[in-house]
C-alpha cells in the first residue's frame, strides 16, 4: 500500500513541478510519459489538457487515449467511462468502438461487446477484426452457427485470411471436432511459424485431448515469447499442471490468473482441487 501511495504522490509532484503547459504540450507530455511506462502520469497529463480546453473538438481522441491508458493500469471502470465519453462525441468512430467492444469483452459484458461490433459492422460490413472478434463472442455464447457465419464472411472476402481460419480452428475446437481443429492449427503453424495465438490455442487443444506433455511444451513456448502473459494463459498452464498432479505449482498459476482479473469463482473451484 505504501508503494502505491508513494507512487501516486510522485506522479502528482511530477505534474505540479512542470512549468505551465499548453493544451498541445500536455498532449506531448502524455506521449512521453506513456513511452516511459509512467501510465499514471500520462493519465494526469491528458486530464490536464482537457481541463485547459474542455470544449476542444479533439478531446474525443484524448478521451480514447485516456481509456487505453486506464486499461493498462487495470482501471477498467474508469476506462469504460472514458471510451463512452469519447463515443458520445464520435458515435461511429471505428477505433473507439473497437476499443470499447474489447473492453466490454474483457469485463465479460458479452452482449454489450457484440452490440458495439454490430454498430461498427453496419458502417464497415467487411471489417475483418470486428467480424473475428464477434465470432469469438458468439462461440463464448455457444452460438456456433453465428460464429461460423462471421468466419465464413471473412474467408469469402479475404481468401488468404489468417483470422478467418484461426476463428474456424477455435470454433471446431469448441464443437469438439478436435481432428478438424488440429488440422487447421497445423496448417496455420506451417504458414505462420511461432505465432503465439496459434500455439496458445493448440496447447489447449492438446490439453483437451489429454496430451498434457505436448500441451505444456507448446505453452512454454508461448510464455517464453510474450512479455506479459494473460490470465487465460496462467489458467491453462494451471489446468495442465493440475492434470499432471503438480498441485502446488498449479495453485500459484491459478492465483496469478485471479490477480490478472480471471473469474474468481472459477479460480476458487480449481484451487480446491490443489489442496
XYZ file of C-alpha atoms in Angstrom:
275
model
C 0.000 0.000 0.000
C 2.865 2.383 0.866
C 4.375 1.846 -2.571
C 1.067 2.709 -4.208
C 0.685 5.898 -2.156
C 4.288 6.929 -2.763
C 3.890 6.320 -6.499
C 0.738 8.409 -6.554
C 2.431 11.275 -4.698
C 5.419 11.176 -7.039
C 3.131 11.457 -10.054
C 1.390 14.460 -8.510
C 4.788 16.011 -7.771
C 5.976 15.450 -11.355
C 2.868 17.089 -12.771
C 2.928 20.044 -10.371
C 6.625 20.780 -10.846
C 6.238 21.087 -14.605
C 6.032 24.680 -15.838
C 2.675 25.895 -17.137
C 1.786 23.836 -20.191
C -0.432 24.477 -23.163
C -3.045 22.011 -24.402
C -0.678 20.688 -27.053
C 2.241 20.481 -24.608
C 0.210 18.384 -22.182
C -0.606 16.007 -25.021
C 3.086 15.697 -25.899
C 3.833 15.073 -22.218
C 1.238 12.290 -22.156
C 3.051 10.548 -25.013
C 6.402 10.964 -23.290
C 5.059 9.506 -20.046
C 3.433 6.632 -21.962
C 6.660 5.864 -23.802
C 8.463 5.582 -20.460
C 5.711 3.392 -18.976
C 4.576 6.016 -16.474
C 0.881 5.409 -17.109
C -0.385 7.326 -14.080
C 1.483 10.484 -15.134
C 0.269 10.035 -18.731
C -3.295 9.846 -17.423
C -2.838 13.017 -15.384
C -1.337 14.841 -18.384
C -4.343 14.039 -20.596
C -6.730 15.154 -17.879
C -4.756 18.394 -17.508
C -5.046 19.059 -21.250
C -8.811 18.569 -21.199
C -9.186 20.771 -18.128
C -7.429 23.565 -20.043
C -9.718 23.273 -23.075
C -12.845 21.290 -22.167
C -14.585 22.275 -25.415
C -11.711 21.368 -27.740
C -13.119 19.202 -30.568
C -10.049 16.945 -30.359
C -10.961 15.808 -26.858
C -12.668 12.710 -28.237
C -9.203 11.434 -29.214
C -7.768 12.329 -25.814
C -10.621 10.508 -24.091
C -9.953 7.446 -26.235
C -6.242 7.556 -25.352
C -7.167 8.087 -21.708
C -9.334 4.970 -21.760
C -6.490 2.901 -23.161
C -4.037 4.226 -20.568
C -6.525 3.435 -17.800
C -6.920 -0.106 -19.157
C -3.149 -0.539 -18.957
C -3.411 0.315 -15.263
C -6.298 -2.092 -14.666
C -8.785 0.742 -14.147
C -11.445 -0.925 -16.250
C -14.438 1.015 -14.925
C -12.644 4.332 -15.475
C -11.625 3.205 -18.962
C -15.252 2.402 -19.782
C -16.304 5.896 -18.730
C -13.586 7.429 -20.914
C -14.432 5.363 -24.010
C -18.144 6.051 -23.577
C -17.479 9.784 -23.252
C -15.361 9.647 -26.420
C -18.153 7.854 -28.283
C -20.661 10.477 -27.160
C -18.641 12.880 -29.316
C -17.886 10.426 -32.149
C -20.582 7.683 -32.066
C -19.347 5.849 -35.181
C -15.601 6.111 -34.644
C -14.031 2.795 -35.703
C -11.112 2.755 -33.258
C -13.143 3.802 -30.212
C -15.894 1.277 -30.952
C -13.262 -1.458 -31.258
C -11.612 -0.380 -28.012
C -14.866 -0.284 -26.069
C -16.042 -3.598 -27.509
C -12.754 -5.229 -26.491
C -13.077 -3.729 -23.019
C -16.660 -4.996 -22.686
C -15.385 -8.432 -23.687
C -12.584 -8.202 -21.115
C -15.206 -7.344 -18.482
C -17.391 -10.302 -19.592
C -20.120 -7.952 -20.843
C -20.544 -10.118 -23.923
C -23.815 -8.729 -25.266
C -22.645 -5.129 -24.939
C -19.446 -6.038 -26.776
C -21.469 -7.649 -29.563
C -23.646 -4.532 -29.788
C -20.572 -2.356 -30.362
C -19.287 -4.723 -33.040
C -22.740 -4.687 -34.638
C -22.652 -0.881 -34.744
C -19.232 -0.930 -36.377
C -20.185 -3.636 -38.874
C -23.223 -1.655 -40.021
C -20.763 1.050 -41.018
C -17.998 -1.267 -42.267
C -19.601 -4.664 -43.104
C -16.297 -6.298 -44.057
C -14.241 -5.197 -41.061
C -12.111 -8.312 -40.563
C -11.113 -7.837 -36.903
C -14.656 -6.908 -35.848
C -16.072 -9.995 -37.593
C -13.419 -12.191 -35.984
C -13.930 -10.764 -32.502
C -17.705 -11.005 -32.808
C -17.324 -14.614 -33.939
C -15.306 -15.417 -30.811
C -18.015 -13.858 -28.669
C -20.635 -15.981 -30.416
C -18.527 -19.035 -29.516
C -18.471 -17.824 -25.909
C -22.279 -17.714 -26.044
C -22.495 -21.160 -27.619
C -23.947 -19.674 -30.817
C -21.814 -21.701 -33.187
C -23.792 -21.034 -36.360
C -23.480 -17.275 -35.877
C -19.750 -17.654 -35.281
C -19.414 -19.775 -38.410
C -21.225 -17.108 -40.443
C -18.751 -14.452 -39.272
C -15.682 -16.560 -40.073
C -17.131 -17.619 -43.434
C -17.741 -13.960 -44.268
C -14.080 -13.207 -43.558
C -12.825 -16.071 -45.719
C -15.097 -15.124 -48.617
C -13.829 -11.545 -48.552
C -10.210 -12.275 -47.659
C -9.232 -15.698 -49.139
C -5.748 -15.642 -47.578
C -7.027 -14.593 -44.161
C -5.245 -15.690 -41.007
C -8.018 -14.559 -38.650
C -10.808 -16.337 -40.513
C -9.000 -19.686 -40.375
C -7.930 -19.188 -36.782
C -11.554 -18.491 -35.931
C -12.608 -21.719 -37.630
C -9.964 -23.697 -35.709
C -11.211 -22.277 -32.411
C -14.819 -22.934 -33.445
C -14.147 -26.579 -34.330
C -12.347 -26.987 -31.007
C -15.427 -25.622 -29.209
C -17.598 -28.046 -31.192
C -15.259 -30.873 -30.038
C -14.310 -31.562 -33.655
C -10.752 -31.953 -32.444
C -9.243 -33.594 -35.536
C -10.569 -30.853 -37.820
C -9.432 -28.186 -35.383
C -5.926 -29.642 -35.168
C -5.648 -29.841 -38.954
C -6.360 -26.119 -39.213
C -3.945 -25.257 -36.391
C -1.221 -27.329 -38.051
C -1.842 -25.565 -41.365
C -1.593 -22.177 -39.647
C 1.539 -23.224 -37.784
C 3.195 -24.206 -41.066
C 2.239 -20.931 -42.686
C 2.814 -18.665 -39.665
C 5.582 -20.362 -37.640
C 5.804 -19.472 -33.947
C 2.569 -17.462 -33.962
C 1.756 -17.068 -30.271
C -2.013 -17.175 -30.709
C -1.865 -20.405 -32.707
C 0.441 -22.015 -30.153
C -1.754 -20.994 -27.222
C -4.950 -22.306 -28.814
C -3.289 -25.529 -29.979
C -1.890 -26.037 -26.486
C -5.433 -26.033 -25.141
C -6.438 -28.499 -27.851
C -3.645 -30.846 -26.758
C -4.843 -30.484 -23.162
C -8.444 -31.245 -24.118
C -7.283 -34.376 -25.942
C -5.220 -35.451 -22.907
C -1.821 -34.874 -24.463
C -0.578 -32.955 -21.462
C 3.124 -33.205 -22.239
C 2.659 -31.699 -25.691
C 0.301 -29.107 -24.248
C 2.913 -27.961 -21.720
C 5.705 -27.913 -24.308
C 3.614 -25.734 -26.584
C 2.505 -23.415 -23.792
C 6.055 -22.995 -22.503
C 6.942 -21.571 -25.920
C 4.136 -19.034 -25.508
C 5.308 -17.956 -22.064
C 8.839 -17.553 -23.422
C 7.606 -15.416 -26.318
C 5.393 -12.886 -24.516
C 6.297 -10.173 -22.035
C 3.002 -10.110 -20.182
C 1.219 -13.491 -20.098
C -2.566 -13.190 -19.873
C -4.830 -14.526 -17.157
C -6.074 -17.141 -19.634
C -2.533 -18.376 -20.207
C -1.938 -18.802 -16.479
C -5.259 -20.610 -16.133
C -4.419 -23.019 -18.927
C -0.976 -23.722 -17.520
C -2.503 -24.279 -14.109
C -5.029 -26.745 -15.525
C -2.277 -28.670 -17.334
C -0.156 -28.791 -14.173
C -3.166 -29.962 -12.174
C -3.695 -32.790 -14.666
C -0.031 -33.696 -14.163
C -0.527 -33.708 -10.344
C 1.707 -30.656 -9.858
C -0.779 -29.185 -7.420
C 1.367 -26.606 -5.629
C 2.630 -25.137 -8.894
C -0.895 -25.200 -10.370
C -2.197 -23.234 -7.379
C 0.367 -20.483 -7.989
C -0.794 -20.149 -11.600
C -4.462 -20.023 -10.605
C -3.741 -17.299 -8.049
C -1.797 -15.297 -10.652
C -4.745 -15.613 -13.045
C -7.034 -14.235 -10.339
C -4.687 -11.279 -9.820
C -4.943 -10.551 -13.552
C -8.736 -10.474 -13.401
C -9.839 -14.046 -14.178
C -13.256 -15.076 -12.857
C -12.758 -15.617 -9.124
C -15.410 -18.321 -8.759
C -13.688 -20.452 -11.395
C -10.327 -19.878 -9.759
C -11.655 -20.806 -6.307
C -13.198 -24.004 -7.673
C -9.917 -25.081 -9.232
C -7.890 -24.070 -6.192
C -9.912 -26.524 -4.116
C -8.578 -29.300 -6.352
C -4.996 -28.349 -5.436
C -5.375 -28.915 -1.691
